[in-house]
Amino acid sequence: KRPPRISFFVESFLPSQLMIKTLLDKVPGGPNIKVFIGVTVMVGLCAVPVFSKNQKRGHDLFSQEKPEAVVASTERLQREHYKKKREE
């Protein structure tokens, strides 16, 4: 009889692995093609949230960009500063 830890591992992950294997078995081509297709699909699925966001720039949780309002105000202040320098 299997120890409980191994049994849990086999019962939890084996069905998902079998599902992925059956899907990849339907792809024509050799093992290298199947690996390429599998990796491409996984990377594509991980990239979906990045490219399908409905928020403005800089307002989502992991954004590294400045919010649009901050960029606009900074540009406005820089224009005013350069305009004053030209007038002097």
mmCIF file of N, CA, C and O in Angstrom:
data_model
loop_
_atom_site.group_PDB
_atom_site.id
_atom_site.type_symbol
_atom_site.label_atom_id
_atom_site.label_comp_id
_atom_site.label_asym_id
_atom_site.label_seq_id
_atom_site.Cartn_x
_atom_site.Cartn_y
_atom_site.Cartn_z
ATOM 1 N N LYS A 1 0.844 -1.190 0.000
ATOM 2 C CA LYS A 1 0.000 0.000 0.000
ATOM 3 C C LYS A 1 0.881 1.242 0.000
ATOM 4 O O LYS A 1 1.908 1.294 0.663
ATOM 5 N N ARG A 2 0.431 2.283 -0.758
ATOM 6 C CA ARG A 2 1.215 3.518 -0.858
ATOM 7 C C ARG A 2 1.074 4.358 0.414
ATOM 8 O O ARG A 2 0.003 4.412 1.008
ATOM 9 N N PRO A 3 2.146 5.063 0.756
ATOM 10 C CA PRO A 3 2.021 6.019 1.873
ATOM 11 C C PRO A 3 1.052 7.140 1.489
ATOM 12 O O PRO A 3 0.859 7.435 0.308
ATOM 13 N N PRO A 4 0.422 7.784 2.471
ATOM 14 C CA PRO A 4 -0.583 8.811 2.159
ATOM 15 C C PRO A 4 -0.044 9.973 1.337
ATOM 16 O O PRO A 4 -0.740 10.521 0.504
ATOM 17 N N ARG A 5 1.207 10.385 1.561
ATOM 18 C CA ARG A 5 1.746 11.528 0.810
ATOM 19 C C ARG A 5 1.819 11.220 -0.678
ATOM 20 O O ARG A 5 1.429 12.013 -1.516
ATOM 21 N N ILE A 6 2.344 10.069 -1.014
ATOM 22 C CA ILE A 6 2.489 9.700 -2.424
ATOM 23 C C ILE A 6 1.112 9.483 -3.043
ATOM 24 O O ILE A 6 0.867 9.890 -4.177
ATOM 25 N N SER A 7 0.219 8.883 -2.300
ATOM 26 C CA SER A 7 -1.130 8.651 -2.809
ATOM 27 C C SER A 7 -1.817 9.966 -3.142
ATOM 28 O O SER A 7 -2.456 10.106 -4.175
ATOM 29 N N PHE A 8 -1.674 10.955 -2.268
ATOM 30 C CA PHE A 8 -2.265 12.269 -2.527
ATOM 31 C C PHE A 8 -1.667 12.884 -3.782
ATOM 32 O O PHE A 8 -2.369 13.427 -4.627
ATOM 33 N N PHE A 9 -0.354 12.792 -3.917
ATOM 34 C CA PHE A 9 0.319 13.354 -5.082
ATOM 35 C C PHE A 9 -0.173 12.699 -6.367
ATOM 36 O O PHE A 9 -0.508 13.386 -7.334
ATOM 37 N N VAL A 10 -0.242 11.391 -6.367
ATOM 38 C CA VAL A 10 -0.647 10.661 -7.573
ATOM 39 C C VAL A 10 -2.101 10.961 -7.907
ATOM 40 O O VAL A 10 -2.450 11.208 -9.064
ATOM 41 N N GLU A 11 -2.963 10.982 -6.905
ATOM 42 C CA GLU A 11 -4.383 11.221 -7.160
ATOM 43 C C GLU A 11 -4.655 12.652 -7.592
ATOM 44 O O GLU A 11 -5.574 12.921 -8.340
ATOM 45 N N SER A 12 -3.869 13.634 -7.116
ATOM 46 C CA SER A 12 -4.150 15.017 -7.477
ATOM 47 C C SER A 12 -3.581 15.422 -8.823
ATOM 48 O O SER A 12 -4.210 16.161 -9.551
ATOM 49 N N PHE A 13 -2.377 14.973 -9.124
ATOM 50 C CA PHE A 13 -1.715 15.465 -10.330
ATOM 51 C C PHE A 13 -1.830 14.527 -11.520
ATOM 52 O O PHE A 13 -1.691 14.959 -12.653
ATOM 53 N N LEU A 14 -2.061 13.282 -11.302
ATOM 54 C CA LEU A 14 -2.122 12.332 -12.396
ATOM 55 C C LEU A 14 -3.263 12.615 -13.377
ATOM 56 O O LEU A 14 -3.033 12.589 -14.584
ATOM 57 N N PRO A 15 -4.479 12.942 -12.934
ATOM 58 C CA PRO A 15 -5.544 13.221 -13.911
ATOM 59 C C PRO A 15 -5.235 14.412 -14.819
ATOM 60 O O PRO A 15 -5.487 14.361 -16.021
ATOM 61 N N SER A 16 -4.648 15.473 -14.264
ATOM 62 C CA SER A 16 -4.324 16.620 -15.111
ATOM 63 C C SER A 16 -3.208 16.281 -16.097
ATOM 64 O O SER A 16 -3.219 16.721 -17.239
ATOM 65 N N GLN A 17 -2.250 15.472 -15.656
ATOM 66 C CA GLN A 17 -1.183 15.060 -16.559
ATOM 67 C C GLN A 17 -1.724 14.177 -17.678
ATOM 68 O O GLN A 17 -1.304 14.297 -18.827
ATOM 69 N N LEU A 18 -2.657 13.309 -17.356
ATOM 70 C CA LEU A 18 -3.252 12.462 -18.382
ATOM 71 C C LEU A 18 -4.044 13.280 -19.381
ATOM 72 O O LEU A 18 -4.028 13.005 -20.579
ATOM 73 N N MET A 19 -4.733 14.316 -18.898
ATOM 74 C CA MET A 19 -5.504 15.172 -19.795
ATOM 75 C C MET A 19 -4.568 15.905 -20.763
ATOM 76 O O MET A 19 -4.814 15.951 -21.964
ATOM 77 N N ILE A 20 -3.484 16.457 -20.232
ATOM 78 C CA ILE A 20 -2.523 17.156 -21.082
ATOM 79 C C ILE A 20 -1.893 16.183 -22.080
ATOM 80 O O ILE A 20 -1.720 16.500 -23.251
ATOM 81 N N LYS A 21 -1.556 14.987 -21.607
ATOM 82 C CA LYS A 21 -0.949 13.989 -22.500
ATOM 83 C C LYS A 21 -1.896 13.585 -23.613
ATOM 84 O O LYS A 21 -1.495 13.468 -24.778
ATOM 85 N N THR A 22 -3.178 13.406 -23.304
ATOM 86 C CA THR A 22 -4.126 13.023 -24.357
ATOM 87 C C THR A 22 -4.299 14.147 -25.366
ATOM 88 O O THR A 22 -4.444 13.893 -26.563
ATOM 89 N N LEU A 23 -4.271 15.392 -24.899
ATOM 90 C CA LEU A 23 -4.361 16.512 -25.849
ATOM 91 C C LEU A 23 -3.129 16.597 -26.736
ATOM 92 O O LEU A 23 -3.231 16.837 -27.939
ATOM 93 N N LEU A 24 -1.952 16.426 -26.137
ATOM 94 C CA LEU A 24 -0.724 16.505 -26.928
ATOM 95 C C LEU A 24 -0.559 15.312 -27.862
ATOM 96 O O LEU A 24 0.106 15.417 -28.886
ATOM 97 N N ASP A 25 -1.140 14.170 -27.515
ATOM 98 C CA ASP A 25 -1.063 13.014 -28.410
ATOM 99 C C ASP A 25 -1.837 13.252 -29.703
ATOM 100 O O ASP A 25 -1.547 12.628 -30.726
ATOM 101 N N LYS A 26 -2.797 14.159 -29.679
ATOM 102 C CA LYS A 26 -3.581 14.452 -30.884
ATOM 103 C C LYS A 26 -2.842 15.387 -31.841
ATOM 104 O O LYS A 26 -3.251 15.548 -32.984
ATOM 105 N N VAL A 27 -1.762 16.020 -31.375
ATOM 106 C CA VAL A 27 -0.979 16.930 -32.220
ATOM 107 C C VAL A 27 -0.101 16.096 -33.143
ATOM 108 O O VAL A 27 0.630 15.222 -32.680
ATOM 109 N N PRO A 28 -0.165 16.350 -34.459
ATOM 110 C CA PRO A 28 0.691 15.588 -35.371
ATOM 111 C C PRO A 28 2.142 16.046 -35.249
ATOM 112 O O PRO A 28 2.413 17.204 -34.970
ATOM 113 N N GLY A 29 3.065 15.140 -35.434
ATOM 114 C CA GLY A 29 4.479 15.479 -35.386
ATOM 115 C C GLY A 29 5.187 14.703 -34.304
ATOM 116 O O GLY A 29 4.593 13.962 -33.533
ATOM 117 N N GLY A 30 6.479 14.933 -34.254
ATOM 118 C CA GLY A 30 7.317 14.221 -33.298
ATOM 119 C C GLY A 30 7.263 14.843 -31.913
ATOM 120 O O GLY A 30 6.531 15.809 -31.662
ATOM 121 N N PRO A 31 8.064 14.307 -31.007
ATOM 122 C CA PRO A 31 8.069 14.815 -29.638
ATOM 123 C C PRO A 31 8.530 16.263 -29.538
ATOM 124 O O PRO A 31 8.034 17.020 -28.697
ATOM 125 N N ASN A 32 9.461 16.667 -30.402
ATOM 126 C CA ASN A 32 9.920 18.060 -30.358
ATOM 127 C C ASN A 32 8.794 19.026 -30.726
ATOM 128 O O ASN A 32 8.679 20.096 -30.129
ATOM 129 N N ILE A 33 7.992 18.674 -31.693
ATOM 130 C CA ILE A 33 6.858 19.515 -32.094
ATOM 131 C C ILE A 33 5.850 19.600 -30.948
ATOM 132 O O ILE A 33 5.314 20.667 -30.659
ATOM 133 N N LYS A 34 5.601 18.479 -30.296
ATOM 134 C CA LYS A 34 4.641 18.456 -29.195
ATOM 135 C C LYS A 34 5.120 19.314 -28.031
ATOM 136 O O LYS A 34 4.343 20.035 -27.411
ATOM 137 N N VAL A 35 6.412 19.257 -27.739
ATOM 138 C CA VAL A 35 6.974 20.092 -26.675
ATOM 139 C C VAL A 35 6.840 21.557 -27.049
ATOM 140 O O VAL A 35 6.443 22.391 -26.223
ATOM 141 N N PHE A 36 7.150 21.898 -28.299
ATOM 142 C CA PHE A 36 7.038 23.285 -28.748
ATOM 143 C C PHE A 36 5.596 23.789 -28.632
ATOM 144 O O PHE A 36 5.355 24.882 -28.131
ATOM 145 N N ILE A 37 4.645 22.988 -29.086
ATOM 146 C CA ILE A 37 3.234 23.376 -29.012
ATOM 147 C C ILE A 37 2.803 23.534 -27.557
ATOM 148 O O ILE A 37 2.143 24.503 -27.192
ATOM 149 N N GLY A 38 3.181 22.596 -26.704
ATOM 150 C CA GLY A 38 2.807 22.661 -25.289
ATOM 151 C C GLY A 38 3.369 23.885 -24.598
ATOM 152 O O GLY A 38 2.669 24.584 -23.867
ATOM 153 N N VAL A 39 4.641 24.174 -24.832
ATOM 154 C CA VAL A 39 5.277 25.340 -24.211
ATOM 155 C C VAL A 39 4.658 26.626 -24.744
ATOM 156 O O VAL A 39 4.393 27.572 -23.979
ATOM 157 N N THR A 40 4.402 26.691 -26.045
ATOM 158 C CA THR A 40 3.802 27.887 -26.634
ATOM 159 C C THR A 40 2.414 28.150 -26.065
ATOM 160 O O THR A 40 2.073 29.292 -25.738
ATOM 161 N N VAL A 41 1.629 27.106 -25.916
ATOM 162 C CA VAL A 41 0.284 27.268 -25.352
ATOM 163 C C VAL A 41 0.362 27.738 -23.908
ATOM 164 O O VAL A 41 -0.379 28.640 -23.486
ATOM 165 N N MET A 42 1.258 27.166 -23.120
ATOM 166 C CA MET A 42 1.373 27.553 -21.710
ATOM 167 C C MET A 42 1.843 28.998 -21.566
ATOM 168 O O MET A 42 1.322 29.751 -20.747
ATOM 169 N N VAL A 43 2.825 29.401 -22.361
ATOM 170 C CA VAL A 43 3.293 30.789 -22.303
ATOM 171 C C VAL A 43 2.180 31.741 -22.752
ATOM 172 O O VAL A 43 1.985 32.798 -22.167
ATOM 173 N N GLY A 44 1.443 31.349 -23.781
ATOM 174 C CA GLY A 44 0.326 32.164 -24.237
ATOM 175 C C GLY A 44 -0.749 32.313 -23.179
ATOM 176 O O GLY A 44 -1.288 33.405 -22.971
ATOM 177 N N LEU A 45 -1.058 31.237 -22.479
ATOM 178 C CA LEU A 45 -2.061 31.316 -21.412
ATOM 179 C C LEU A 45 -1.590 32.203 -20.259
ATOM 180 O O LEU A 45 -2.385 32.921 -19.649
ATOM 181 N N CYS A 46 -0.301 32.162 -19.975
ATOM 182 C CA CYS A 46 0.225 33.018 -18.904
ATOM 183 C C CYS A 46 0.252 34.485 -19.317
ATOM 184 O O CYS A 46 0.205 35.380 -18.469
ATOM 185 N N ALA A 47 0.327 34.768 -20.611
ATOM 186 C CA ALA A 47 0.400 36.153 -21.085
ATOM 187 C C ALA A 47 -0.962 36.793 -21.303
ATOM 188 O O ALA A 47 -1.049 38.001 -21.487
ATOM 189 N N VAL A 48 -2.025 36.010 -21.266
ATOM 190 C CA VAL A 48 -3.365 36.556 -21.518
ATOM 191 C C VAL A 48 -3.719 37.686 -20.557
ATOM 192 O O VAL A 48 -4.183 38.741 -20.994
ATOM 193 N N PRO A 49 -3.507 37.560 -19.242
ATOM 194 C CA PRO A 49 -3.877 38.670 -18.357
ATOM 195 C C PRO A 49 -3.088 39.948 -18.612
ATOM 196 O O PRO A 49 -3.585 41.044 -18.367
ATOM 197 N N VAL A 50 -1.878 39.813 -19.116
ATOM 198 C CA VAL A 50 -1.057 41.005 -19.363
ATOM 199 C C VAL A 50 -1.606 41.813 -20.533
ATOM 200 O O VAL A 50 -1.678 43.044 -20.473
ATOM 201 N N PHE A 51 -2.025 41.134 -21.582
ATOM 202 C CA PHE A 51 -2.451 41.839 -22.786
ATOM 203 C C PHE A 51 -3.947 42.116 -22.842
ATOM 204 O O PHE A 51 -4.401 42.829 -23.720
ATOM 205 N N SER A 52 -4.724 41.573 -21.931
ATOM 206 C CA SER A 52 -6.169 41.786 -21.991
ATOM 207 C C SER A 52 -6.675 42.593 -20.802
ATOM 208 O O SER A 52 -7.764 42.347 -20.307
ATOM 209 N N LYS A 53 -5.884 43.523 -20.323
ATOM 210 C CA LYS A 53 -6.330 44.323 -19.188
ATOM 211 C C LYS A 53 -7.195 45.481 -19.677
ATOM 212 O O LYS A 53 -6.982 46.035 -20.751
ATOM 213 N N ASN A 54 -8.171 45.834 -18.865
ATOM 214 C CA ASN A 54 -9.107 46.893 -19.228
ATOM 215 C C ASN A 54 -8.834 48.184 -18.478
ATOM 216 O O ASN A 54 -9.631 49.110 -18.542
ATOM 217 N N GLN A 55 -7.733 48.260 -17.770
ATOM 218 C CA GLN A 55 -7.442 49.425 -16.964
ATOM 219 C C GLN A 55 -6.506 50.372 -17.702
ATOM 220 O O GLN A 55 -5.822 49.999 -18.638
ATOM 221 N N LYS A 56 -6.496 51.610 -17.222
ATOM 222 C CA LYS A 56 -5.590 52.589 -17.800
ATOM 223 C C LYS A 56 -4.151 52.252 -17.427
ATOM 224 O O LYS A 56 -3.893 51.524 -16.480
ATOM 225 N N ARG A 57 -3.241 52.843 -18.151
ATOM 226 C CA ARG A 57 -1.823 52.603 -17.906
ATOM 227 C C ARG A 57 -1.444 53.031 -16.488
ATOM 228 O O ARG A 57 -1.763 54.132 -16.051
ATOM 229 N N GLY A 58 -0.787 52.149 -15.762
ATOM 230 C CA GLY A 58 -0.289 52.478 -14.441
ATOM 231 C C GLY A 58 -1.266 52.290 -13.305
ATOM 232 O O GLY A 58 -0.936 52.566 -12.161
ATOM 233 N N HIS A 59 -2.474 51.822 -13.567
ATOM 234 C CA HIS A 59 -3.476 51.700 -12.514
ATOM 235 C C HIS A 59 -3.691 50.278 -12.039
ATOM 236 O O HIS A 59 -4.449 50.056 -11.102
ATOM 237 N N ASP A 60 -3.071 49.295 -12.676
ATOM 238 C CA ASP A 60 -3.262 47.927 -12.200
ATOM 239 C C ASP A 60 -2.245 47.607 -11.108
ATOM 240 O O ASP A 60 -1.353 48.390 -10.820
ATOM 241 N N LEU A 61 -2.387 46.462 -10.500
ATOM 242 C CA LEU A 61 -1.636 46.129 -9.296
ATOM 243 C C LEU A 61 -0.136 45.991 -9.545
ATOM 244 O O LEU A 61 0.671 46.480 -8.765
ATOM 245 N N PHE A 62 0.268 45.371 -10.645
ATOM 246 C CA PHE A 62 1.681 45.101 -10.882
ATOM 247 C C PHE A 62 2.294 46.001 -11.949
ATOM 248 O O PHE A 62 3.337 45.690 -12.495
ATOM 249 N N SER A 63 1.675 47.111 -12.251
ATOM 250 C CA SER A 63 2.169 47.981 -13.306
ATOM 251 C C SER A 63 3.447 48.694 -12.877
ATOM 252 O O SER A 63 3.567 49.165 -11.754
ATOM 253 N N GLN A 64 4.379 48.779 -13.795
ATOM 254 C CA GLN A 64 5.609 49.517 -13.531
ATOM 255 C C GLN A 64 5.595 50.865 -14.247
ATOM 256 O O GLN A 64 6.562 51.607 -14.175
ATOM 257 N N GLU A 65 4.516 51.164 -14.933
ATOM 258 C CA GLU A 65 4.411 52.418 -15.655
ATOM 259 C C GLU A 65 3.765 53.466 -14.765
ATOM 260 O O GLU A 65 3.015 53.164 -13.847
ATOM 261 N N LYS A 66 4.038 54.727 -15.074
ATOM 262 C CA LYS A 66 3.408 55.813 -14.329
ATOM 263 C C LYS A 66 1.967 55.973 -14.810
ATOM 264 O O LYS A 66 1.687 55.806 -15.991
ATOM 265 N N PRO A 67 1.065 56.342 -13.900
ATOM 266 C CA PRO A 67 -0.313 56.602 -14.340
ATOM 267 C C PRO A 67 -0.368 57.757 -15.332
ATOM 268 O O PRO A 67 0.480 58.660 -15.325
ATOM 269 N N GLU A 68 -1.388 57.747 -16.189
ATOM 270 C CA GLU A 68 -1.510 58.761 -17.244
ATOM 271 C C GLU A 68 -1.601 60.167 -16.670
ATOM 272 O O GLU A 68 -1.052 61.113 -17.227
ATOM 273 N N ALA A 69 -2.303 60.323 -15.540
ATOM 274 C CA ALA A 69 -2.452 61.649 -14.949
ATOM 275 C C ALA A 69 -1.106 62.199 -14.486
ATOM 276 O O ALA A 69 -0.821 63.391 -14.651
ATOM 277 N N VAL A 70 -0.261 61.345 -13.948
ATOM 278 C CA VAL A 70 1.056 61.777 -13.486
ATOM 279 C C VAL A 70 1.924 62.174 -14.675
ATOM 280 O O VAL A 70 2.608 63.210 -14.643
ATOM 281 N N VAL A 71 1.896 61.390 -15.732
ATOM 282 C CA VAL A 71 2.684 61.704 -16.928
ATOM 283 C C VAL A 71 2.211 63.016 -17.544
ATOM 284 O O VAL A 71 3.030 63.874 -17.910
ATOM 285 N N ALA A 72 0.908 63.211 -17.631
ATOM 286 C CA ALA A 72 0.366 64.444 -18.218
ATOM 287 C C ALA A 72 0.746 65.663 -17.386
ATOM 288 O O ALA A 72 1.149 66.697 -17.930
ATOM 289 N N SER A 73 0.646 65.560 -16.069
ATOM 290 C CA SER A 73 0.990 66.717 -15.234
ATOM 291 C C SER A 73 2.483 67.012 -15.287
ATOM 292 O O SER A 73 2.893 68.178 -15.302
ATOM 293 N N THR A 74 3.306 65.981 -15.350
ATOM 294 C CA THR A 74 4.759 66.185 -15.458
ATOM 295 C C THR A 74 5.116 66.868 -16.769
ATOM 296 O O THR A 74 5.918 67.809 -16.793
ATOM 297 N N GLU A 75 4.494 66.422 -17.868
ATOM 298 C CA GLU A 75 4.750 67.054 -19.165
ATOM 299 C C GLU A 75 4.288 68.503 -19.156
ATOM 300 O O GLU A 75 4.966 69.377 -19.691
ATOM 301 N N ARG A 76 3.141 68.772 -18.534
ATOM 302 C CA ARG A 76 2.627 70.148 -18.476
ATOM 303 C C ARG A 76 3.586 71.039 -17.679
ATOM 304 O O ARG A 76 3.919 72.154 -18.103
ATOM 305 N N LEU A 77 4.070 70.547 -16.536
ATOM 306 C CA LEU A 77 5.013 71.322 -15.730
ATOM 307 C C LEU A 77 6.326 71.563 -16.472
ATOM 308 O O LEU A 77 6.906 72.651 -16.390
ATOM 309 N N GLN A 78 6.799 70.565 -17.200
ATOM 310 C CA GLN A 78 8.035 70.746 -17.969
ATOM 311 C C GLN A 78 7.847 71.780 -19.072
ATOM 312 O O GLN A 78 8.725 72.616 -19.298
ATOM 313 N N ARG A 79 6.687 71.727 -19.756
ATOM 314 C CA ARG A 79 6.423 72.730 -20.800
ATOM 315 C C ARG A 79 6.389 74.134 -20.214
ATOM 316 O O ARG A 79 6.953 75.071 -20.788
ATOM 317 N N GLU A 80 5.733 74.300 -19.078
ATOM 318 C CA GLU A 80 5.668 75.612 -18.433
ATOM 319 C C GLU A 80 7.055 76.081 -18.021
ATOM 320 O O GLU A 80 7.399 77.259 -18.182
ATOM 321 N N HIS A 81 7.869 75.167 -17.507
ATOM 322 C CA HIS A 81 9.218 75.522 -17.074
ATOM 323 C C HIS A 81 10.063 75.982 -18.265
ATOM 324 O O HIS A 81 10.753 77.014 -18.184
ATOM 325 N N TYR A 82 10.019 75.247 -19.368
ATOM 326 C CA TYR A 82 10.794 75.633 -20.551
ATOM 327 C C TYR A 82 10.257 76.911 -21.167
ATOM 328 O O TYR A 82 11.026 77.733 -21.700
ATOM 329 N N LYS A 83 8.967 77.129 -21.095
ATOM 330 C CA LYS A 83 8.369 78.354 -21.635
ATOM 331 C C LYS A 83 8.850 79.566 -20.843
ATOM 332 O O LYS A 83 9.191 80.605 -21.408
ATOM 333 N N LYS A 84 8.930 79.423 -19.517
ATOM 334 C CA LYS A 84 9.432 80.519 -18.673
ATOM 335 C C LYS A 84 10.895 80.782 -18.968
ATOM 336 O O LYS A 84 11.345 81.938 -18.985
ATOM 337 N N LYS A 85 11.669 79.739 -19.192
ATOM 338 C CA LYS A 85 13.111 79.916 -19.488
ATOM 339 C C LYS A 85 13.304 80.651 -20.819
ATOM 340 O O LYS A 85 14.203 81.468 -20.947
ATOM 341 N N ARG A 86 12.448 80.372 -21.806
ATOM 342 C CA ARG A 86 12.569 81.045 -23.101
ATOM 343 C C ARG A 86 12.211 82.522 -22.992
ATOM 344 O O ARG A 86 12.790 83.359 -23.679
ATOM 345 N N GLU A 87 11.249 82.834 -22.128
ATOM 346 C CA GLU A 87 10.811 84.221 -21.980
ATOM 347 C C GLU A 87 11.877 85.063 -21.278
ATOM 348 O O GLU A 87 11.948 86.265 -21.482
ATOM 349 N N GLU A 88 12.711 84.437 -20.453
ATOM 350 C CA GLU A 88 13.737 85.192 -19.721
ATOM 351 C C GLU A 88 14.886 85.605 -20.576
ATOM 352 O O GLU A 88 15.249 85.373 -21.560
#
